[in-house]
Amino acid sequence: MNKKIAVLPGDGIGPEIIEEAVKVLKAIEKKFNHQFEYNYGLIGAAAIDDSGNPYPDATHELCLQSDAILFGAIGDPKYDNDPTAKIRPEQGLLKMRSSLGLYANIRPVKSYDALLDASPLKNDRIKDVDFVVIRELISGIYFGMPRGRNEDRTAAYDTCTYTKEEIIRITEKAFQFARNRKKKVTLLDKANVLETSRLWRETVTEYAKQFPDIELECNYIDSAAMEIITKPRKFDVILTENLFGDIISDEASVIAGSLGILPSASLGDTIGLFEPIHGSYPQAAGKNIANPMATILSAAMLLEYSFGMMSESRAIVEAVDRAMKENFVTEDINNGKYSTSEVGDKIVEFILAV
Ligand code: IPM
Ligand code: MN
């Protein structure tokens, strides 16, 4: 198959981890006889430095002309330390998600036997955990209007809005996932306090009536934040709004043993964007120490979700599993001894070996 991939390395460790994922995709091309075309674009602080715009039109055009997008990370400390900065790298990512209509963020979380000791949680708690967080990505408090400050800047406000339509389209995705998994959806909300959460609960409960074979559970986000580490095996598909999904998915990464191994997909009705859930880890930038596995696993999700290449995707996942088992890992896991590029090379070797 011939496919075009937009590659957006972004900031911090972005370029290094993306290089490893592209290396792995090239191995897949070779092994399975495909042709992928890689077209690079700017986003985030790198794009601000270049043109003042964190999501330039040229990058948007590139995404529209591609079959899928592979993205590294965004964020630069020079903006974090300046609360008055008008333009911030993160706006690039938010603008890309919103202008491409990527409303469904899929974040699988599972524990790996080889990494049980890498998690600070007890082994018997996290063994065999396997769930997926489906986070609404382009509405809620991240995008609601109005937002801003009062005149003398001593008060600030953000607005959380959701429409029924926005809730239904993400609920459909969650139920599709549940159908192919353990047939359970857990909605996380704050319906005891928030009106938007009550609309979510009402809409999702109504929707679920059409599918009696799928169990729907509604939980409060605060209590779920506790259960996700005390009883993580109870979850199968977690459905939630933008901000709650952001927070709960970082928390859930503790189960996997490292933030450096969790991939994600952001899907709309057309194109998909694939990226690690971690940030730009600026302290590690340029040192060849960051874990490339989350980005490599994101490339595996890209092959599966955007190109329907199941065996190709599985080949990557199996090679990453093997690298973990044989301890070819970076320092974030069990004090691993390998560099970013050495881990990438090992994964390529494992893919080509079978
Ligand atoms: C994420 C990130 C982003 C978010 C930031 C970088 C805007 O934390 O993808 O989870 O909050 O959505
Ligand atoms: Mn986040």
Tab-separated table of C-alpha atoms and ligand atoms in Angstrom:
chain	number	residue	atom	x	y	z
A	1	MET	CA	0.000	0.000	0.000
A	2	ASN	CA	1.088	3.586	-0.654
A	3	LYS	CA	0.309	5.970	2.187
A	4	LYS	CA	1.197	9.512	3.146
A	5	ILE	CA	2.095	10.243	6.755
A	6	ALA	CA	2.386	13.781	8.121
A	7	VAL	CA	5.195	13.760	10.672
A	8	LEU	CA	5.150	16.511	13.294
A	9	PRO	CA	8.073	16.112	15.726
A	10	GLY	CA	7.200	19.190	17.836
A	11	ASP	CA	9.253	20.240	20.863
A	12	GLY	CA	11.643	18.873	23.495
A	13	ILE	CA	12.255	15.158	23.047
A	14	GLY	CA	9.728	15.144	20.149
A	15	PRO	CA	12.306	14.969	17.334
A	16	GLU	CA	14.255	12.114	18.978
A	17	ILE	CA	11.307	9.870	19.715
A	18	ILE	CA	9.747	10.560	16.319
A	19	GLU	CA	12.965	9.516	14.620
A	20	GLU	CA	12.727	6.114	16.302
A	21	ALA	CA	9.081	5.691	15.314
A	22	VAL	CA	9.886	6.551	11.689
A	23	LYS	CA	12.749	4.035	11.801
A	24	VAL	CA	10.270	1.397	12.956
A	25	LEU	CA	7.738	2.344	10.256
A	26	LYS	CA	10.489	1.996	7.647
A	27	ALA	CA	11.175	-1.515	8.929
A	28	ILE	CA	7.477	-2.288	8.501
A	29	GLU	CA	7.588	-0.963	4.920
A	30	LYS	CA	10.472	-3.263	4.163
A	31	LYS	CA	9.039	-6.338	5.831
A	32	PHE	CA	5.509	-6.011	4.489
A	33	ASN	CA	6.284	-4.355	1.175
A	34	HIS	CA	4.536	-1.025	1.644
A	35	GLN	CA	5.511	2.489	0.598
A	36	PHE	CA	5.024	5.236	3.129
A	37	GLU	CA	5.798	8.846	2.280
A	38	TYR	CA	6.871	10.978	5.264
A	39	ASN	CA	6.232	14.718	5.061
A	40	TYR	CA	7.488	16.805	7.962
A	41	GLY	CA	5.721	19.861	9.418
A	42	LEU	CA	6.192	22.361	12.235
A	43	ILE	CA	4.026	22.664	15.337
A	44	GLY	CA	4.362	24.088	18.859
A	45	ALA	CA	7.327	26.145	20.048
A	46	ALA	CA	9.305	25.106	16.960
A	47	ALA	CA	6.564	26.683	14.800
A	48	ILE	CA	6.323	29.819	16.973
A	49	ASP	CA	10.068	30.349	16.600
A	50	ASP	CA	9.696	29.996	12.842
A	51	SER	CA	6.541	32.024	12.098
A	52	GLY	CA	4.899	33.167	15.336
A	53	ASN	CA	2.054	30.658	14.816
A	54	PRO	CA	1.984	27.379	16.834
A	55	TYR	CA	-0.146	25.657	14.156
A	56	PRO	CA	0.766	27.243	10.818
A	57	ASP	CA	-1.547	26.977	7.790
A	58	ALA	CA	1.124	24.990	5.977
A	59	THR	CA	0.979	22.330	8.714
A	60	HIS	CA	-2.827	22.241	8.544
A	61	GLU	CA	-2.667	21.783	4.747
A	62	LEU	CA	-0.089	19.034	5.161
A	63	CYS	CA	-2.377	17.209	7.612
A	64	LEU	CA	-5.367	17.523	5.279
A	65	GLN	CA	-3.361	16.018	2.428
A	66	SER	CA	-2.110	13.066	4.468
A	67	ASP	CA	-3.590	9.673	5.327
A	68	ALA	CA	-2.538	9.915	8.989
A	69	ILE	CA	-0.553	12.123	11.346
A	70	LEU	CA	2.286	11.058	13.631
A	71	PHE	CA	3.050	13.587	16.316
A	72	GLY	CA	5.812	13.843	18.944
A	73	ALA	CA	5.295	16.271	21.830
A	74	ILE	CA	4.582	19.881	22.553
A	75	GLY	CA	5.701	22.425	25.167
A	76	ASP	CA	8.718	24.533	26.012
A	77	PRO	CA	9.657	25.819	29.484
A	78	LYS	CA	10.350	29.301	28.166
A	79	TYR	CA	6.559	29.722	27.804
A	80	ASP	CA	5.618	27.866	31.022
A	81	ASN	CA	7.510	30.380	33.100
A	82	ASP	CA	5.754	33.319	31.492
A	83	PRO	CA	2.080	33.399	32.505
A	84	THR	CA	1.511	36.521	30.383
A	85	ALA	CA	2.662	34.864	27.128
A	86	LYS	CA	-0.144	35.408	24.597
A	87	ILE	CA	0.951	32.651	22.274
A	88	ARG	CA	1.742	29.260	23.779
A	89	PRO	CA	2.942	26.059	22.090
A	90	GLU	CA	0.001	24.046	23.513
A	91	GLN	CA	-2.396	26.212	21.500
A	92	GLY	CA	-0.957	24.570	18.393
A	93	LEU	CA	-2.028	21.123	19.542
A	94	LEU	CA	-5.471	22.323	20.634
A	95	LYS	CA	-5.971	24.124	17.323
A	96	MET	CA	-4.900	21.066	15.354
A	97	ARG	CA	-7.258	18.772	17.284
A	98	SER	CA	-10.140	21.164	16.874
A	99	SER	CA	-9.613	22.136	13.230
A	100	LEU	CA	-9.264	18.492	12.192
A	101	GLY	CA	-12.370	17.517	14.189
A	102	LEU	CA	-10.497	14.945	16.316
A	103	TYR	CA	-13.141	14.513	18.971
A	104	ALA	CA	-12.235	11.042	20.246
A	105	ASN	CA	-9.017	10.510	22.139
A	106	ILE	CA	-8.248	6.832	22.699
A	107	ARG	CA	-5.743	6.009	25.442
A	108	PRO	CA	-5.200	2.307	26.112
A	109	VAL	CA	-3.726	1.417	29.502
A	110	LYS	CA	-2.421	-2.014	30.363
A	111	SER	CA	0.072	-3.549	32.695
A	112	TYR	CA	2.990	-5.461	31.239
A	113	ASP	CA	4.191	-8.489	33.209
A	114	ALA	CA	7.795	-7.469	32.524
A	115	LEU	CA	7.157	-4.069	34.101
A	116	LEU	CA	5.093	-5.000	37.159
A	117	ASP	CA	7.976	-3.982	39.409
A	118	ALA	CA	8.476	-0.710	37.570
A	119	SER	CA	5.155	0.559	38.906
A	120	PRO	CA	5.045	1.943	42.452
A	121	LEU	CA	1.725	0.088	42.847
A	122	LYS	CA	1.554	-3.421	44.269
A	123	ASN	CA	1.849	-6.206	41.693
A	124	ASP	CA	-1.373	-7.965	42.666
A	125	ARG	CA	-3.306	-4.748	42.161
A	126	ILE	CA	-2.078	-4.075	38.659
A	127	LYS	CA	-1.531	-7.514	37.164
A	128	ASP	CA	-3.759	-8.076	34.097
A	129	VAL	CA	-5.090	-4.534	33.989
A	130	ASP	CA	-6.356	-3.693	30.523
A	131	PHE	CA	-8.654	-0.766	29.870
A	132	VAL	CA	-9.017	2.116	27.492
A	133	VAL	CA	-9.800	5.728	28.284
A	134	ILE	CA	-12.007	7.392	25.669
A	135	ARG	CA	-11.666	11.104	26.256
A	136	GLU	CA	-13.766	13.754	24.485
A	137	LEU	CA	-11.142	16.026	22.961
A	138	ILE	CA	-12.525	19.146	21.326
A	139	SER	CA	-15.127	20.580	23.657
A	140	GLY	CA	-15.764	21.165	27.357
A	141	ILE	CA	-13.757	23.579	29.458
A	142	TYR	CA	-10.789	23.454	27.071
A	143	PHE	CA	-12.755	25.289	24.392
A	144	GLY	CA	-15.897	26.798	26.022
A	145	MET	CA	-16.619	30.506	25.673
A	146	PRO	CA	-16.563	32.977	27.304
A	147	ARG	CA	-13.191	32.730	28.954
A	148	GLY	CA	-10.899	35.454	30.212
A	149	ARG	CA	-10.293	37.983	32.955
A	150	ASN	CA	-12.267	40.820	34.423
A	151	GLU	CA	-11.069	44.362	33.750
A	152	ASP	CA	-8.577	44.732	36.574
A	153	ARG	CA	-7.435	41.116	36.040
A	154	THR	CA	-8.202	40.050	39.599
A	155	ALA	CA	-10.746	37.425	38.555
A	156	ALA	CA	-10.686	34.789	35.802
A	157	TYR	CA	-13.269	32.469	34.249
A	158	ASP	CA	-13.466	29.458	31.918
A	159	THR	CA	-16.672	27.977	30.609
A	160	CYS	CA	-17.549	24.300	30.322
A	161	THR	CA	-20.142	23.573	27.648
A	162	TYR	CA	-21.308	20.355	26.002
A	163	THR	CA	-24.062	19.688	23.507
A	164	LYS	CA	-26.000	16.436	23.280
A	165	GLU	CA	-24.608	15.923	19.811
A	166	GLU	CA	-21.009	16.161	21.059
A	167	ILE	CA	-21.771	13.656	23.807
A	168	ILE	CA	-23.493	11.198	21.496
A	169	ARG	CA	-20.705	11.017	18.912
A	170	ILE	CA	-18.051	10.177	21.532
A	171	THR	CA	-20.443	7.762	23.269
A	172	GLU	CA	-20.835	5.918	19.959
A	173	LYS	CA	-17.079	5.467	19.798
A	174	ALA	CA	-16.950	4.180	23.391
A	175	PHE	CA	-19.666	1.624	22.720
A	176	GLN	CA	-17.912	0.484	19.530
A	177	PHE	CA	-14.790	-0.195	21.571
A	178	ALA	CA	-16.748	-1.944	24.328
A	179	ARG	CA	-18.351	-4.267	21.773
A	180	ASN	CA	-14.912	-5.610	20.824
A	181	ARG	CA	-13.731	-5.802	24.421
A	182	LYS	CA	-15.344	-6.851	27.703
A	183	LYS	CA	-18.626	-5.045	26.989
A	184	LYS	CA	-18.532	-2.597	29.819
A	185	VAL	CA	-18.550	1.210	29.656
A	186	THR	CA	-17.878	3.341	32.735
A	187	LEU	CA	-18.888	6.976	32.427
A	188	LEU	CA	-16.899	9.279	34.700
A	189	ASP	CA	-18.540	12.580	35.601
A	190	LYS	CA	-19.384	14.938	38.429
A	191	ALA	CA	-23.154	14.755	38.030
A	192	ASN	CA	-23.692	15.525	41.718
A	193	VAL	CA	-22.409	19.051	41.066
A	194	LEU	CA	-22.106	20.003	37.394
A	195	GLU	CA	-24.942	20.630	34.946
A	196	THR	CA	-22.784	19.513	31.993
A	197	SER	CA	-22.164	16.226	33.810
A	198	ARG	CA	-25.908	15.762	34.287
A	199	LEU	CA	-26.387	16.192	30.535
A	200	TRP	CA	-23.652	13.598	29.936
A	201	ARG	CA	-25.253	11.111	32.332
A	202	GLU	CA	-28.731	11.626	30.898
A	203	THR	CA	-27.535	11.334	27.288
A	204	VAL	CA	-25.263	8.332	27.794
A	205	THR	CA	-27.874	6.452	29.872
A	206	GLU	CA	-30.483	7.018	27.163
A	207	TYR	CA	-28.055	5.935	24.421
A	208	ALA	CA	-27.101	2.775	26.327
A	209	LYS	CA	-30.696	1.501	26.322
A	210	GLN	CA	-30.254	0.462	22.680
A	211	PHE	CA	-27.460	-1.921	23.658
A	212	PRO	CA	-28.581	-4.120	26.536
A	213	ASP	CA	-25.608	-6.437	25.981
A	214	ILE	CA	-23.246	-3.662	27.068
A	215	GLU	CA	-23.097	-2.819	30.740
A	216	LEU	CA	-23.088	0.891	31.574
A	217	GLU	CA	-21.784	2.080	34.917
A	218	CYS	CA	-21.760	5.762	35.938
A	219	ASN	CA	-19.150	6.827	38.500
A	220	TYR	CA	-18.058	10.105	39.980
A	221	ILE	CA	-14.653	11.200	38.786
A	222	ASP	CA	-13.303	11.791	42.303
A	223	SER	CA	-14.111	8.296	43.494
A	224	ALA	CA	-12.891	6.825	40.189
A	225	ALA	CA	-9.572	8.619	40.694
A	226	MET	CA	-9.195	6.424	43.760
A	227	GLU	CA	-10.527	3.209	42.213
A	228	ILE	CA	-8.286	3.497	39.186
A	229	ILE	CA	-5.345	2.648	41.393
A	230	THR	CA	-7.065	0.549	44.061
A	231	LYS	CA	-9.257	-1.590	41.731
A	232	PRO	CA	-8.042	-0.946	38.199
A	233	ARG	CA	-9.232	-4.336	36.888
A	234	LYS	CA	-12.863	-3.218	37.241
A	235	PHE	CA	-12.506	-0.924	34.216
A	236	ASP	CA	-12.890	-1.854	30.557
A	237	VAL	CA	-13.895	1.254	28.569
A	238	ILE	CA	-13.800	4.559	30.407
A	239	LEU	CA	-15.827	7.314	28.771
A	240	THR	CA	-15.341	10.857	29.955
A	241	GLU	CA	-15.141	14.538	29.118
A	242	ASN	CA	-12.077	16.466	28.076
A	243	LEU	CA	-10.601	17.697	31.393
A	244	PHE	CA	-11.443	14.607	33.464
A	245	GLY	CA	-9.953	12.430	30.693
A	246	ASP	CA	-6.775	14.467	30.660
A	247	ILE	CA	-6.244	13.989	34.379
A	248	ILE	CA	-7.364	10.387	34.776
A	249	SER	CA	-5.199	9.178	31.879
A	250	ASP	CA	-2.012	10.597	33.402
A	251	GLU	CA	-2.965	8.969	36.690
A	252	ALA	CA	-3.606	5.660	34.942
A	253	SER	CA	-0.136	5.694	33.411
A	254	VAL	CA	1.270	4.771	36.826
A	255	ILE	CA	-0.246	1.322	36.307
A	256	ALA	CA	1.794	0.736	33.165
A	257	GLY	CA	5.011	1.522	34.990
A	258	SER	CA	6.096	4.520	32.929
A	259	LEU	CA	4.496	7.462	31.195
A	260	GLY	CA	6.978	6.670	28.452
A	261	ILE	CA	5.093	3.655	27.107
A	262	LEU	CA	1.529	4.906	26.681
A	263	PRO	CA	0.383	5.659	23.135
A	264	SER	CA	-2.770	7.408	21.987
A	265	ALA	CA	-4.958	7.984	18.972
A	266	SER	CA	-7.149	11.003	18.317
A	267	LEU	CA	-9.866	10.188	15.852
A	268	GLY	CA	-12.553	12.128	14.071
A	269	ASP	CA	-14.694	11.108	11.163
A	270	THR	CA	-11.802	11.281	8.704
A	271	ILE	CA	-8.105	11.588	9.587
A	272	GLY	CA	-6.388	10.262	12.740
A	273	LEU	CA	-3.577	11.730	14.835
A	274	PHE	CA	-1.242	9.451	16.796
A	275	GLU	CA	0.948	10.604	19.649
A	276	PRO	CA	2.444	9.487	22.962
A	277	ILE	CA	0.459	10.697	25.964
A	278	HIS	CA	3.553	12.142	27.622
A	279	GLY	CA	4.813	15.687	27.169
A	280	SER	CA	7.977	17.196	25.690
A	281	TYR	CA	10.218	16.350	28.703
A	282	PRO	CA	12.523	19.325	28.027
A	283	GLN	CA	15.095	18.252	30.655
A	284	ALA	CA	15.881	15.220	28.505
A	285	ALA	CA	15.852	16.928	25.106
A	286	GLY	CA	18.885	16.153	22.965
A	287	LYS	CA	20.280	13.607	25.455
A	288	ASN	CA	19.142	10.430	23.708
A	289	ILE	CA	17.641	9.087	26.968
A	290	ALA	CA	13.862	9.465	26.446
A	291	ASN	CA	11.749	6.350	26.057
A	292	PRO	CA	10.645	6.033	22.405
A	293	MET	CA	8.186	3.183	23.100
A	294	ALA	CA	5.051	5.330	23.512
A	295	THR	CA	5.670	6.927	20.117
A	296	ILE	CA	6.525	3.599	18.507
A	297	LEU	CA	3.305	2.104	19.935
A	298	SER	CA	1.453	5.172	18.614
A	299	ALA	CA	2.797	4.296	15.168
A	300	ALA	CA	1.365	0.799	15.710
A	301	MET	CA	-2.024	2.348	16.491
A	302	LEU	CA	-1.710	4.451	13.322
A	303	LEU	CA	-1.225	1.346	11.198
A	304	GLU	CA	-4.219	-0.348	12.799
A	305	TYR	CA	-6.714	2.520	12.975
A	306	SER	CA	-5.852	4.583	9.894
A	307	PHE	CA	-4.532	1.959	7.466
A	308	GLY	CA	-6.285	-1.203	8.705
A	309	MET	CA	-2.884	-2.975	8.803
A	310	MET	CA	-3.452	-5.438	11.619
A	311	SER	CA	-0.463	-7.774	11.155
A	312	GLU	CA	1.875	-4.835	10.667
A	313	SER	CA	0.602	-3.215	13.844
A	314	ARG	CA	0.907	-6.462	15.766
A	315	ALA	CA	4.506	-6.896	14.570
A	316	ILE	CA	5.400	-3.602	16.269
A	317	VAL	CA	3.547	-4.403	19.485
A	318	GLU	CA	5.226	-7.809	19.711
A	319	ALA	CA	8.676	-6.319	19.117
A	320	VAL	CA	8.085	-3.729	21.869
A	321	ASP	CA	6.865	-6.489	24.224
A	322	ARG	CA	10.004	-8.442	23.510
A	323	ALA	CA	12.237	-5.418	24.124
A	324	MET	CA	10.546	-4.972	27.507
A	325	LYS	CA	10.868	-8.655	28.408
A	326	GLU	CA	14.529	-8.748	27.458
A	327	ASN	CA	15.146	-5.474	29.276
A	328	PHE	CA	16.190	-3.387	26.270
A	329	VAL	CA	14.720	-0.310	27.926
A	330	THR	CA	15.558	3.313	28.708
A	331	GLU	CA	16.348	4.617	32.197
A	332	ASP	CA	12.706	5.348	33.142
A	333	ILE	CA	12.070	1.583	33.362
A	334	ASN	CA	13.912	-0.555	35.952
A	335	ASN	CA	16.974	1.723	35.573
A	336	GLY	CA	17.330	0.622	31.960
A	337	LYS	CA	20.753	0.957	30.405
A	338	TYR	CA	19.823	1.706	26.806
A	339	SER	CA	19.533	4.964	24.898
A	340	THR	CA	16.561	6.171	22.859
A	341	SER	CA	18.173	5.155	19.574
A	342	GLU	CA	19.426	1.801	20.884
A	343	VAL	CA	15.902	0.880	21.967
A	344	GLY	CA	14.617	1.919	18.515
A	345	ASP	CA	17.318	-0.166	16.816
A	346	LYS	CA	16.465	-3.237	18.932
A	347	ILE	CA	12.790	-2.954	18.080
A	348	VAL	CA	13.660	-2.711	14.363
A	349	GLU	CA	15.923	-5.754	14.716
A	350	PHE	CA	13.135	-7.739	16.404
A	351	ILE	CA	10.618	-6.773	13.711
A	352	LEU	CA	12.924	-7.846	10.895
A	353	ALA	CA	14.005	-11.029	12.693
A	354	VAL	CA	10.619	-12.790	12.690
B	1	IPM	C1	-2.502	15.873	26.653
B	1	IPM	C2	-1.782	17.132	27.043
B	1	IPM	C3	-2.494	18.317	26.403
B	1	IPM	C4	-3.907	18.370	26.955
B	1	IPM	C5	-1.776	19.665	26.570
B	1	IPM	C6	-0.353	19.603	26.087
B	1	IPM	C7	-2.520	20.775	25.877
B	1	IPM	O1	-1.709	17.253	28.421
B	1	IPM	O2	-2.542	15.554	25.445
B	1	IPM	O3	-3.017	15.177	27.530
B	1	IPM	O4	-4.138	18.918	28.030
B	1	IPM	O5	-4.804	17.852	26.290
B	2	MN	MN	-2.508	15.541	29.510
